[in-house]
Protein backbone atom coordinates (compact mmCIF):
# COMPACT_ATOMS: atom_id res chain seq x y z
CA UNK A 1 0.00 0.00 0.00
CA UNK A 2 1.26 3.47 -0.86
CA UNK A 3 1.46 6.17 1.78
CA UNK A 4 -1.22 8.23 0.01
CA UNK A 5 -3.62 5.27 0.12
CA UNK A 6 -2.98 4.91 3.86
CA UNK A 7 -3.67 8.63 4.34
CA UNK A 8 -6.98 8.28 2.50
CA UNK A 9 -7.85 5.21 4.56
CA UNK A 10 -6.99 7.09 7.77
CA UNK A 11 -9.34 9.91 6.77
CA UNK A 12 -12.08 7.39 6.00
CA UNK A 13 -11.64 5.58 9.33
CA UNK A 14 -11.70 8.92 11.18
CA UNK A 15 -14.93 9.87 9.43
CA UNK A 16 -16.47 6.48 10.24
CA UNK A 17 -15.46 6.93 13.90
CA UNK A 18 -17.16 10.31 13.98
CA UNK A 19 -20.35 8.79 12.56
CA UNK A 20 -20.07 5.87 14.99
CA UNK A 21 -19.88 8.32 17.88
CA UNK A 22 -23.18 9.86 16.78
CA UNK A 23 -24.77 6.42 16.39
CA UNK A 24 -23.61 5.39 19.86
CA UNK A 25 -25.02 8.57 21.38
CA UNK A 26 -28.33 8.07 19.57
CA UNK A 27 -28.61 4.53 20.97
CA UNK A 28 -27.39 5.23 24.51
CA UNK A 29 -30.89 5.48 25.98
CA UNK A 30 -34.38 4.39 24.99
CA UNK A 31 -37.75 4.62 26.62
CA UNK A 32 -38.40 1.74 28.98
CA UNK A 33 -39.80 -1.20 27.04
CA UNK A 34 -38.40 -0.03 23.69
CA UNK A 35 -35.36 -1.38 21.89
CA UNK A 36 -32.54 0.76 20.48
CA UNK A 37 -32.38 1.20 16.70
CA UNK A 38 -28.92 -0.41 16.78
CA UNK A 39 -27.32 -2.77 19.27
CA UNK A 40 -24.91 -0.72 21.41
CA UNK A 41 -22.77 -3.81 22.06
CA UNK A 42 -22.20 -4.24 18.32
CA UNK A 43 -21.45 -0.54 17.96
CA UNK A 44 -18.94 -0.72 20.82
CA UNK A 45 -17.30 -3.70 19.11
CA UNK A 46 -17.04 -1.64 15.94
CA UNK A 47 -15.53 1.18 18.00
CA UNK A 48 -12.81 -1.16 19.27
CA UNK A 49 -12.09 -2.45 15.77
CA UNK A 50 -11.95 1.00 14.14
CA UNK A 51 -9.82 2.61 16.86
CA UNK A 52 -7.39 -0.32 16.62
CA UNK A 53 -7.22 0.12 12.85
CA UNK A 54 -6.72 3.87 13.22
CA UNK A 55 -3.93 3.40 15.76
CA UNK A 56 -2.10 1.02 13.43
CA UNK A 57 -2.51 3.37 10.45
CA UNK A 58 -1.29 6.40 12.39
CA UNK A 59 1.73 4.50 13.68
CA UNK A 60 2.67 3.20 10.23
CA UNK A 61 2.11 6.60 8.58
CA UNK A 62 4.22 8.39 11.18
CA UNK A 63 6.98 5.79 10.91
CA UNK A 64 6.93 6.04 7.12
CA UNK A 65 6.98 9.85 7.25
CA UNK A 66 9.94 9.86 9.61
CA UNK A 67 11.96 7.42 7.47
CA UNK A 68 11.14 8.88 4.05
CA UNK A 69 13.88 11.30 3.05
CA UNK A 70 14.11 13.91 0.28
CA UNK A 71 17.07 16.29 -0.06
CA UNK A 72 18.20 15.54 3.48
CA UNK A 73 14.81 16.18 5.08
CA UNK A 74 12.30 13.65 6.32
CA UNK A 75 8.73 13.77 5.12
CA UNK A 76 7.79 14.64 8.73
CA UNK A 77 10.03 17.72 8.56
CA UNK A 78 8.56 18.68 5.19
CA UNK A 79 5.01 18.41 6.55
CA UNK A 80 5.95 20.49 9.60
CA UNK A 81 7.49 23.12 7.30
CA UNK A 82 4.35 23.19 5.13
CA UNK A 83 2.07 23.49 8.16
CA UNK A 84 4.05 26.35 9.70
CA UNK A 85 4.40 28.14 6.35
CA UNK A 86 0.63 27.83 5.87
CA UNK A 87 0.02 29.30 9.32
CA UNK A 88 2.45 32.15 8.61
CA UNK A 89 0.77 32.78 5.24
CA UNK A 90 -2.69 32.90 6.82
CA UNK A 91 -1.58 35.38 9.48
CA UNK A 92 0.21 37.49 6.86
CA UNK A 93 -2.89 37.56 4.61
CA UNK A 94 -5.06 38.68 7.54
CA UNK A 95 -2.52 41.39 8.40
CA UNK A 96 -2.42 42.51 4.77
CA UNK A 97 -6.20 42.72 4.63
CA UNK A 98 -6.16 44.97 7.68
CA UNK A 99 -3.22 47.06 6.46
CA UNK A 100 -4.72 47.62 3.01
CA UNK A 101 -8.29 48.34 4.13
CA UNK A 102 -9.40 51.80 3.15
CA UNK A 103 -10.66 54.15 5.83
CA UNK A 104 -13.24 56.60 4.59
CA UNK A 105 -12.87 60.23 5.59
CA UNK A 106 -15.84 62.47 5.23
CA UNK A 107 -13.92 65.71 5.57
CA UNK A 108 -10.32 66.93 5.70
CA UNK A 109 -10.76 67.62 9.39
CA UNK A 110 -11.05 63.95 10.28
CA UNK A 111 -7.97 62.05 11.40
CA UNK A 112 -6.17 60.38 8.54
CA UNK A 113 -5.41 56.65 9.04
CA UNK A 114 -2.41 55.22 7.20
CA UNK A 115 -0.86 51.78 6.91
CA UNK A 116 2.12 51.02 9.13
CA UNK A 117 3.81 48.83 6.48
CA UNK A 118 4.42 48.70 2.76
CA UNK A 119 1.45 46.69 1.55
CA UNK A 120 3.06 46.19 -1.86
CA UNK A 121 6.21 44.61 -0.37
CA UNK A 122 4.26 42.43 2.01
CA UNK A 123 1.92 41.32 -0.78
CA UNK A 124 4.93 40.25 -2.83
CA UNK A 125 6.27 38.34 0.19
CA UNK A 126 2.86 36.72 0.69
CA UNK A 127 2.78 35.63 -2.97
CA UNK A 128 6.27 34.15 -2.68
CA UNK A 129 5.25 32.31 0.47
CA UNK A 130 2.18 30.89 -1.28
CA UNK A 131 4.35 29.66 -4.15
CA UNK A 132 6.76 28.01 -1.70
CA UNK A 133 3.83 26.26 0.00
CA UNK A 134 2.49 25.03 -3.35
CA UNK A 135 5.87 23.62 -4.38
CA UNK A 136 6.34 21.93 -1.02
CA UNK A 137 2.84 20.49 -1.15
CA UNK A 138 3.43 19.09 -4.65
CA UNK A 139 6.63 17.40 -3.46
CA UNK A 140 4.87 15.96 -0.41
CA UNK A 141 2.05 14.61 -2.59
CA UNK A 142 4.58 13.13 -5.01
CA UNK A 143 6.32 11.36 -2.13
CA UNK A 144 2.97 10.18 -0.73
CA UNK A 145 2.13 8.46 -4.02
CA UNK A 146 5.58 6.98 -4.61
CA UNK A 147 6.40 5.76 -1.07
CA UNK A 148 5.35 2.35 0.21
CA UNK A 149 3.82 2.30 3.68
CA UNK A 150 6.12 0.72 6.26
CSV table of N, CA and C in Angstrom, one decimal:
chain,number,residue,atom,x,y,z
A,1,UNK,N,0.8,-1.2,0.0
A,1,UNK,CA,0.0,0.0,0.0
A,1,UNK,C,0.9,1.2,0.0
A,2,UNK,N,0.5,2.2,-0.8
A,2,UNK,CA,1.3,3.5,-0.9
A,2,UNK,C,0.8,4.4,0.3
A,3,UNK,N,1.7,5.2,0.7
A,3,UNK,CA,1.5,6.2,1.8
A,3,UNK,C,0.2,7.0,1.5
A,4,UNK,N,0.0,7.4,0.3
A,4,UNK,CA,-1.2,8.2,0.0
A,4,UNK,C,-2.5,7.4,0.2
A,5,UNK,N,-2.5,6.1,-0.1
A,5,UNK,CA,-3.6,5.3,0.1
A,5,UNK,C,-3.9,5.1,1.6
A,6,UNK,N,-2.8,5.0,2.4
A,6,UNK,CA,-3.0,4.9,3.9
A,6,UNK,C,-3.6,6.2,4.4
A,7,UNK,N,-3.1,7.3,3.9
A,7,UNK,CA,-3.7,8.6,4.3
A,7,UNK,C,-5.2,8.7,4.0
A,8,UNK,N,-5.6,8.3,2.9
A,8,UNK,CA,-7.0,8.3,2.5
A,8,UNK,C,-7.8,7.3,3.4
A,9,UNK,N,-7.2,6.2,3.7
A,9,UNK,CA,-7.9,5.2,4.6
A,9,UNK,C,-8.0,5.8,6.0
A,10,UNK,N,-6.9,6.5,6.4
A,10,UNK,CA,-7.0,7.1,7.8
A,10,UNK,C,-8.1,8.1,7.8
A,11,UNK,N,-8.3,8.9,6.8
A,11,UNK,CA,-9.3,9.9,6.8
A,11,UNK,C,-10.7,9.2,6.8
A,12,UNK,N,-10.8,8.1,6.0
A,12,UNK,CA,-12.1,7.4,6.0
A,12,UNK,C,-12.4,6.8,7.4
A,13,UNK,N,-11.4,6.2,8.0
A,13,UNK,CA,-11.6,5.6,9.3
A,13,UNK,C,-12.0,6.7,10.3
A,14,UNK,N,-11.4,7.8,10.3
A,14,UNK,CA,-11.7,8.9,11.2
A,14,UNK,C,-13.1,9.4,11.0
A,15,UNK,N,-13.6,9.5,9.7
A,15,UNK,CA,-14.9,9.9,9.4
A,15,UNK,C,-15.9,8.8,9.9
A,16,UNK,N,-15.6,7.6,9.8
A,16,UNK,CA,-16.5,6.5,10.2
A,16,UNK,C,-16.5,6.5,11.8
A,17,UNK,N,-15.4,6.8,12.4
A,17,UNK,CA,-15.5,6.9,13.9
A,17,UNK,C,-16.4,8.1,14.4
A,18,UNK,N,-16.3,9.2,13.6
A,18,UNK,CA,-17.2,10.3,14.0
A,18,UNK,C,-18.6,9.9,13.8
A,19,UNK,N,-19.0,9.2,12.8
A,19,UNK,CA,-20.3,8.8,12.6
A,19,UNK,C,-20.8,7.8,13.6
A,20,UNK,N,-19.8,6.9,14.0
A,20,UNK,CA,-20.1,5.9,15.0
A,20,UNK,C,-20.4,6.5,16.3
A,21,UNK,N,-19.6,7.6,16.6
A,21,UNK,CA,-19.9,8.3,17.9
A,21,UNK,C,-21.3,8.8,17.9
A,22,UNK,N,-21.8,9.4,16.8
A,22,UNK,CA,-23.2,9.9,16.8
A,22,UNK,C,-24.2,8.7,16.9
A,23,UNK,N,-23.9,7.6,16.3
A,23,UNK,CA,-24.8,6.4,16.4
A,23,UNK,C,-24.8,5.9,17.8
A,24,UNK,N,-23.6,5.8,18.5
A,24,UNK,CA,-23.6,5.4,19.9
A,24,UNK,C,-24.4,6.3,20.8
A,25,UNK,N,-24.3,7.6,20.6
A,25,UNK,CA,-25.0,8.6,21.4
A,25,UNK,C,-26.5,8.4,21.1
A,26,UNK,N,-26.9,8.2,19.9
A,26,UNK,CA,-28.3,8.1,19.6
A,26,UNK,C,-28.9,6.8,20.2
A,27,UNK,N,-28.1,5.8,20.4
A,27,UNK,CA,-28.6,4.5,21.0
A,27,UNK,C,-28.2,4.3,22.4
A,28,UNK,N,-27.8,5.4,23.1
A,28,UNK,CA,-27.4,5.2,24.5
A,28,UNK,C,-28.6,5.0,25.4
A,29,UNK,N,-29.7,5.6,25.1
A,29,UNK,CA,-30.9,5.5,26.0
A,29,UNK,C,-32.1,5.3,25.1
A,30,UNK,N,-33.1,4.5,25.6
A,30,UNK,CA,-34.4,4.4,25.0
A,30,UNK,C,-35.4,4.4,26.1
A,31,UNK,N,-36.6,4.6,25.7
A,31,UNK,CA,-37.7,4.6,26.6
A,31,UNK,C,-37.9,3.2,27.1
A,32,UNK,N,-38.2,3.1,28.4
A,32,UNK,CA,-38.4,1.7,29.0
A,32,UNK,C,-39.4,0.9,28.2
A,33,UNK,N,-39.0,-0.3,27.8
A,33,UNK,CA,-39.8,-1.2,27.0
A,33,UNK,C,-39.5,-1.2,25.6
A,34,UNK,N,-38.8,-0.1,25.1
A,34,UNK,CA,-38.4,0.0,23.7
A,34,UNK,C,-37.0,-0.6,23.5
A,35,UNK,N,-36.7,-0.9,22.3
A,35,UNK,CA,-35.4,-1.4,21.9
A,35,UNK,C,-34.6,-0.3,21.1
A,36,UNK,N,-33.3,-0.2,21.3
A,36,UNK,CA,-32.5,0.8,20.5
A,36,UNK,C,-32.6,0.4,19.0
A,37,UNK,N,-32.4,1.4,18.2
A,37,UNK,CA,-32.4,1.2,16.7
A,37,UNK,C,-31.2,0.3,16.3
A,38,UNK,N,-30.1,0.4,17.0
A,38,UNK,CA,-28.9,-0.4,16.8
A,38,UNK,C,-28.4,-1.0,18.1
A,39,UNK,N,-27.8,-2.1,18.1
A,39,UNK,CA,-27.3,-2.8,19.3
A,39,UNK,C,-26.1,-2.1,19.7
A,40,UNK,N,-26.1,-1.4,20.9
A,40,UNK,CA,-24.9,-0.7,21.4
A,40,UNK,C,-23.7,-1.6,21.6
A,41,UNK,N,-23.9,-2.9,21.9
A,41,UNK,CA,-22.8,-3.8,22.1
A,41,UNK,C,-22.1,-4.0,20.7
A,42,UNK,N,-22.8,-4.1,19.7
A,42,UNK,CA,-22.2,-4.2,18.3
A,42,UNK,C,-21.5,-3.0,17.9
A,43,UNK,N,-22.1,-1.8,18.3
A,43,UNK,CA,-21.4,-0.5,18.0
A,43,UNK,C,-20.2,-0.4,18.8
A,44,UNK,N,-20.2,-0.8,20.0
A,44,UNK,CA,-18.9,-0.7,20.8
A,44,UNK,C,-17.9,-1.7,20.3
A,45,UNK,N,-18.3,-2.8,19.8
A,45,UNK,CA,-17.3,-3.7,19.1
A,45,UNK,C,-16.7,-3.1,17.9
A,46,UNK,N,-17.5,-2.4,17.1
A,46,UNK,CA,-17.0,-1.6,15.9
A,46,UNK,C,-16.1,-0.5,16.4
A,47,UNK,N,-16.4,0.1,17.5
A,47,UNK,CA,-15.5,1.2,18.0
A,47,UNK,C,-14.1,0.6,18.3
A,48,UNK,N,-14.1,-0.5,19.0
A,48,UNK,CA,-12.8,-1.2,19.3
A,48,UNK,C,-12.0,-1.5,18.0
A,49,UNK,N,-12.7,-2.1,17.0
A,49,UNK,CA,-12.1,-2.4,15.8
A,49,UNK,C,-11.6,-1.2,15.0
A,50,UNK,N,-12.4,-0.2,14.9
A,50,UNK,CA,-12.0,1.0,14.1
A,50,UNK,C,-10.8,1.8,14.8
A,51,UNK,N,-10.9,1.9,16.2
A,51,UNK,CA,-9.8,2.6,16.9
A,51,UNK,C,-8.5,1.8,16.8
A,52,UNK,N,-8.6,0.5,16.8
A,52,UNK,CA,-7.4,-0.3,16.6
A,52,UNK,C,-6.8,-0.1,15.2
A,53,UNK,N,-7.7,-0.1,14.2
A,53,UNK,CA,-7.2,0.1,12.9
A,53,UNK,C,-6.6,1.5,12.7
A,54,UNK,N,-7.2,2.5,13.3
A,54,UNK,CA,-6.7,3.9,13.2
A,54,UNK,C,-5.4,4.0,13.9
A,55,UNK,N,-5.2,3.4,15.1
A,55,UNK,CA,-3.9,3.4,15.8
A,55,UNK,C,-2.8,2.8,14.9
A,56,UNK,N,-3.1,1.7,14.3
A,56,UNK,CA,-2.1,1.0,13.4
A,56,UNK,C,-1.8,1.9,12.2
A,57,UNK,N,-2.8,2.5,11.6
A,57,UNK,CA,-2.5,3.4,10.5
A,57,UNK,C,-1.7,4.6,10.8
A,58,UNK,N,-2.0,5.2,12.0
A,58,UNK,CA,-1.3,6.4,12.4
A,58,UNK,C,0.2,6.0,12.7
A,59,UNK,N,0.4,4.9,13.4
A,59,UNK,CA,1.7,4.5,13.7
A,59,UNK,C,2.5,4.3,12.4
A,60,UNK,N,2.0,3.5,11.5
A,60,UNK,CA,2.7,3.2,10.2
A,60,UNK,C,2.9,4.5,9.4
A,61,UNK,N,1.9,5.4,9.3
A,61,UNK,CA,2.1,6.6,8.6
A,61,UNK,C,3.2,7.4,9.2
A,62,UNK,N,3.2,7.6,10.5
A,62,UNK,CA,4.2,8.4,11.2
A,62,UNK,C,5.6,7.8,11.0
A,63,UNK,N,5.7,6.5,11.1
A,63,UNK,CA,7.0,5.8,10.9
A,63,UNK,C,7.5,6.0,9.5
A,64,UNK,N,6.6,5.8,8.5
A,64,UNK,CA,6.9,6.0,7.1
A,64,UNK,C,7.4,7.5,6.9
A,65,UNK,N,6.6,8.4,7.4
A,65,UNK,CA,7.0,9.9,7.3
A,65,UNK,C,8.4,10.2,7.8
A,66,UNK,N,8.7,9.6,9.0
A,66,UNK,CA,9.9,9.9,9.6
A,66,UNK,C,11.1,9.2,8.9
A,67,UNK,N,10.9,8.1,8.2
A,67,UNK,CA,12.0,7.4,7.5
A,67,UNK,C,12.1,7.8,6.0
A,68,UNK,N,11.1,8.5,5.5
A,68,UNK,CA,11.1,8.9,4.1
A,68,UNK,C,11.9,10.2,3.9
A,69,UNK,N,13.0,10.1,3.2
A,69,UNK,CA,13.9,11.3,3.0
A,69,UNK,C,13.8,11.9,1.6
A,70,UNK,N,14.0,13.2,1.6
A,70,UNK,CA,14.1,13.9,0.3
A,70,UNK,C,15.0,15.1,0.5
A,71,UNK,N,16.1,15.2,-0.2
A,71,UNK,CA,17.1,16.3,-0.1
A,71,UNK,C,17.5,16.5,1.4
A,72,UNK,N,17.7,15.4,2.1
A,72,UNK,CA,18.2,15.5,3.5
A,72,UNK,C,17.1,15.9,4.5
A,73,UNK,N,15.9,15.9,4.1
A,73,UNK,CA,14.8,16.2,5.1
A,73,UNK,C,13.8,15.0,5.1
A,74,UNK,N,13.3,14.7,6.2
A,74,UNK,CA,12.3,13.7,6.3
A,74,UNK,C,11.0,14.2,5.9
A,75,UNK,N,10.1,13.3,5.5
A,75,UNK,CA,8.7,13.8,5.1
A,75,UNK,C,8.0,14.5,6.3
A,76,UNK,N,8.3,14.0,7.5
A,76,UNK,CA,7.8,14.6,8.7
A,76,UNK,C,8.2,16.1,8.8
A,77,UNK,N,9.5,16.3,8.5
A,77,UNK,CA,10.0,17.7,8.6
A,77,UNK,C,9.4,18.6,7.5
A,78,UNK,N,9.2,17.9,6.3
A,78,UNK,CA,8.6,18.7,5.2
A,78,UNK,C,7.1,19.1,5.5
A,79,UNK,N,6.4,18.1,6.2
A,79,UNK,CA,5.0,18.4,6.6
A,79,UNK,C,5.0,19.5,7.6
A,80,UNK,N,5.9,19.4,8.6
A,80,UNK,CA,6.0,20.5,9.6
A,80,UNK,C,6.2,21.8,9.0
A,81,UNK,N,7.2,21.9,8.0
A,81,UNK,CA,7.5,23.1,7.3
A,81,UNK,C,6.3,23.6,6.6
A,82,UNK,N,5.5,22.8,5.9
A,82,UNK,CA,4.4,23.2,5.1
A,82,UNK,C,3.3,23.7,6.1
A,83,UNK,N,3.1,23.0,7.2
A,83,UNK,CA,2.1,23.5,8.2
A,83,UNK,C,2.4,24.9,8.7
A,84,UNK,N,3.7,25.1,9.1
A,84,UNK,CA,4.1,26.4,9.7
A,84,UNK,C,4.1,27.5,8.7
A,85,UNK,N,4.5,27.1,7.4
A,85,UNK,CA,4.4,28.1,6.4
A,85,UNK,C,3.0,28.5,6.1
A,86,UNK,N,2.1,27.5,6.1
A,86,UNK,CA,0.6,27.8,5.9
A,86,UNK,C,0.1,28.7,7.0
A,87,UNK,N,0.5,28.5,8.2
A,87,UNK,CA,0.0,29.3,9.3
A,87,UNK,C,0.5,30.7,9.1
A,88,UNK,N,1.8,30.8,8.8
A,88,UNK,CA,2.4,32.1,8.6
A,88,UNK,C,1.7,32.9,7.5
A,89,UNK,N,1.4,32.2,6.4
A,89,UNK,CA,0.8,32.8,5.2
A,89,UNK,C,-0.6,33.3,5.6
A,90,UNK,N,-1.3,32.5,6.4
A,90,UNK,CA,-2.7,32.9,6.8
A,90,UNK,C,-2.6,34.2,7.7
A,91,UNK,N,-1.7,34.2,8.6
A,91,UNK,CA,-1.6,35.4,9.5
A,91,UNK,C,-1.2,36.6,8.7
A,92,UNK,N,-0.3,36.4,7.7
A,92,UNK,CA,0.2,37.5,6.9
A,92,UNK,C,-0.9,38.0,6.0
A,93,UNK,N,-1.8,37.1,5.4
A,93,UNK,CA,-2.9,37.6,4.6
A,93,UNK,C,-3.9,38.4,5.4
A,94,UNK,N,-4.1,37.9,6.7
A,94,UNK,CA,-5.1,38.7,7.5
A,94,UNK,C,-4.5,40.1,7.9
A,95,UNK,N,-3.2,40.1,8.1
A,95,UNK,CA,-2.5,41.4,8.4
A,95,UNK,C,-2.6,42.3,7.2
A,96,UNK,N,-2.3,41.7,6.0
A,96,UNK,CA,-2.4,42.5,4.8
A,96,UNK,C,-3.8,43.1,4.5
A,97,UNK,N,-4.8,42.3,4.8
A,97,UNK,CA,-6.2,42.7,4.6
A,97,UNK,C,-6.5,43.9,5.5
A,98,UNK,N,-6.0,43.9,6.7
A,98,UNK,CA,-6.2,45.0,7.7
A,98,UNK,C,-5.3,46.2,7.3
A,99,UNK,N,-4.1,46.0,6.8
A,99,UNK,CA,-3.2,47.1,6.5
A,99,UNK,C,-3.7,47.8,5.2
A,100,UNK,N,-4.3,47.0,4.3
A,100,UNK,CA,-4.7,47.6,3.0
A,100,UNK,C,-6.2,48.1,3.0
A,101,UNK,N,-6.9,47.9,4.1
A,101,UNK,CA,-8.3,48.3,4.1
A,101,UNK,C,-8.4,49.9,4.1
A,102,UNK,N,-9.2,50.4,3.3
A,102,UNK,CA,-9.4,51.8,3.2
A,102,UNK,C,-10.2,52.3,4.3
A,103,UNK,N,-9.9,53.5,4.8
A,103,UNK,CA,-10.7,54.2,5.8
A,103,UNK,C,-11.3,55.4,5.2
A,104,UNK,N,-12.6,55.4,5.2
A,104,UNK,CA,-13.2,56.6,4.6
A,104,UNK,C,-13.1,57.8,5.5
A,105,UNK,N,-12.9,58.9,4.9
A,105,UNK,CA,-12.9,60.2,5.6
A,105,UNK,C,-13.9,61.1,4.9
A,106,UNK,N,-14.7,61.7,5.8
A,106,UNK,CA,-15.8,62.5,5.2
A,106,UNK,C,-15.5,63.9,5.1
A,107,UNK,N,-14.4,64.3,5.7
A,107,UNK,CA,-13.9,65.7,5.6
A,107,UNK,C,-12.4,65.7,5.9
A,108,UNK,N,-11.8,66.8,5.5
A,108,UNK,CA,-10.3,66.9,5.7
A,108,UNK,C,-10.0,67.1,7.2
A,109,UNK,N,-11.0,67.4,8.0
A,109,UNK,CA,-10.8,67.6,9.4
A,109,UNK,C,-10.7,66.3,10.2
A,110,UNK,N,-11.1,65.2,9.6
A,110,UNK,CA,-11.0,63.9,10.3
A,110,UNK,C,-9.6,63.4,10.3
A,111,UNK,N,-9.3,62.6,11.3
A,111,UNK,CA,-8.0,62.1,11.4
A,111,UNK,C,-7.7,61.1,10.2
A,112,UNK,N,-6.6,61.2,9.7
A,112,UNK,CA,-6.2,60.4,8.5
A,112,UNK,C,-5.5,59.1,9.1
A,113,UNK,N,-6.0,57.9,8.6
A,113,UNK,CA,-5.4,56.7,9.0
A,113,UNK,C,-4.6,56.1,7.9
A,114,UNK,N,-3.3,55.7,8.2
A,114,UNK,CA,-2.4,55.2,7.2
A,114,UNK,C,-1.9,53.9,7.6
A,115,UNK,N,-1.4,53.1,6.7
A,115,UNK,CA,-0.9,51.8,6.9
A,115,UNK,C,0.5,51.9,7.6
A,116,UNK,N,0.8,51.0,8.4
A,116,UNK,CA,2.1,51.0,9.1
A,116,UNK,C,3.2,50.3,8.4
A,117,UNK,N,2.9,49.6,7.3
A,117,UNK,CA,3.8,48.8,6.5
A,117,UNK,C,3.6,49.1,5.0
A,118,UNK,N,4.6,48.6,4.2
A,118,UNK,CA,4.4,48.7,2.8
A,118,UNK,C,3.6,47.5,2.3
A,119,UNK,N,2.4,47.8,2.0
A,119,UNK,CA,1.4,46.7,1.6
A,119,UNK,C,2.0,46.0,0.3
A,120,UNK,N,2.5,46.8,-0.6
A,120,UNK,CA,3.1,46.2,-1.9
A,120,UNK,C,4.2,45.2,-1.6
A,121,UNK,N,5.1,45.5,-0.7
A,121,UNK,CA,6.2,44.6,-0.4
A,121,UNK,C,5.7,43.4,0.4
A,122,UNK,N,4.8,43.6,1.3
A,122,UNK,CA,4.3,42.4,2.0
A,122,UNK,C,3.4,41.5,1.1
A,123,UNK,N,2.7,42.1,0.2
A,123,UNK,CA,1.9,41.3,-0.8
A,123,UNK,C,2.8,40.5,-1.6
A,124,UNK,N,4.0,41.0,-2.1
A,124,UNK,CA,4.9,40.2,-2.8
A,124,UNK,C,5.5,39.1,-2.0
A,125,UNK,N,5.8,39.4,-0.7
A,125,UNK,CA,6.3,38.3,0.2
A,125,UNK,C,5.2,37.3,0.4
A,126,UNK,N,4.0,37.7,0.5
A,126,UNK,CA,2.9,36.7,0.7
A,126,UNK,C,2.7,35.8,-0.5
A,127,UNK,N,2.9,36.4,-1.7
A,127,UNK,CA,2.8,35.6,-3.0
A,127,UNK,C,3.9,34.6,-3.1
A,128,UNK,N,5.1,35.0,-2.7
A,128,UNK,CA,6.3,34.1,-2.7
A,128,UNK,C,6.1,33.0,-1.7
A,129,UNK,N,5.5,33.3,-0.5
A,129,UNK,CA,5.3,32.3,0.5
A,129,UNK,C,4.2,31.3,0.0
A,130,UNK,N,3.2,31.8,-0.7
A,130,UNK,CA,2.2,30.9,-1.3
A,130,UNK,C,2.8,30.0,-2.3
A,131,UNK,N,3.7,30.5,-3.1
A,131,UNK,CA,4.3,29.7,-4.1
A,131,UNK,C,5.2,28.6,-3.5
A,132,UNK,N,5.9,29.0,-2.4
A,132,UNK,CA,6.8,28.0,-1.7
A,132,UNK,C,5.9,26.9,-1.1
A,133,UNK,N,4.8,27.2,-0.6
A,133,UNK,CA,3.8,26.3,0.0
A,133,UNK,C,3.3,25.3,-1.1
A,134,UNK,N,3.0,25.9,-2.2
A,134,UNK,CA,2.5,25.0,-3.3
A,134,UNK,C,3.6,24.0,-3.8
A,135,UNK,N,4.8,24.5,-4.0
A,135,UNK,CA,5.9,23.6,-4.4
A,135,UNK,C,6.1,22.5,-3.3
A,136,UNK,N,6.1,22.9,-2.1
A,136,UNK,CA,6.3,21.9,-1.0
A,136,UNK,C,5.2,20.9,-1.0
A,137,UNK,N,4.0,21.4,-1.2
A,137,UNK,CA,2.8,20.5,-1.2
A,137,UNK,C,2.9,19.5,-2.3
A,138,UNK,N,3.3,20.0,-3.5
A,138,UNK,CA,3.4,19.1,-4.6
A,138,UNK,C,4.5,18.0,-4.4
A,139,UNK,N,5.6,18.4,-3.8
A,139,UNK,CA,6.6,17.4,-3.5
A,139,UNK,C,6.1,16.4,-2.4
A,140,UNK,N,5.4,16.9,-1.4
A,140,UNK,CA,4.9,16.0,-0.4
A,140,UNK,C,3.9,15.0,-1.1
A,141,UNK,N,3.0,15.5,-1.9
A,141,UNK,CA,2.0,14.6,-2.6
A,141,UNK,C,2.8,13.6,-3.5
A,142,UNK,N,3.8,14.0,-4.2
A,142,UNK,CA,4.6,13.1,-5.0
A,142,UNK,C,5.2,12.0,-4.2
A,143,UNK,N,5.7,12.4,-3.0
A,143,UNK,CA,6.3,11.4,-2.1
A,143,UNK,C,5.2,10.4,-1.6
A,144,UNK,N,4.1,11.0,-1.2
A,144,UNK,CA,3.0,10.2,-0.7
A,144,UNK,C,2.6,9.1,-1.7
A,145,UNK,N,2.6,9.4,-3.0
A,145,UNK,CA,2.1,8.5,-4.0
A,145,UNK,C,3.2,7.5,-4.5
A,146,UNK,N,4.5,7.8,-4.2
A,146,UNK,CA,5.6,7.0,-4.6
A,146,UNK,C,6.2,6.2,-3.5
A,147,UNK,N,5.8,6.4,-2.2
A,147,UNK,CA,6.4,5.8,-1.1
A,147,UNK,C,5.5,4.6,-0.6
A,148,UNK,N,6.1,3.5,-0.4
A,148,UNK,CA,5.4,2.3,0.2
A,148,UNK,C,5.2,2.5,1.7
A,149,UNK,N,4.1,2.2,2.3
A,149,UNK,CA,3.8,2.3,3.7
A,149,UNK,C,4.7,1.3,4.4
A,150,UNK,N,5.3,1.7,5.5
A,150,UNK,CA,6.1,0.7,6.3
A,150,UNK,C,5.2,-0.1,7.1
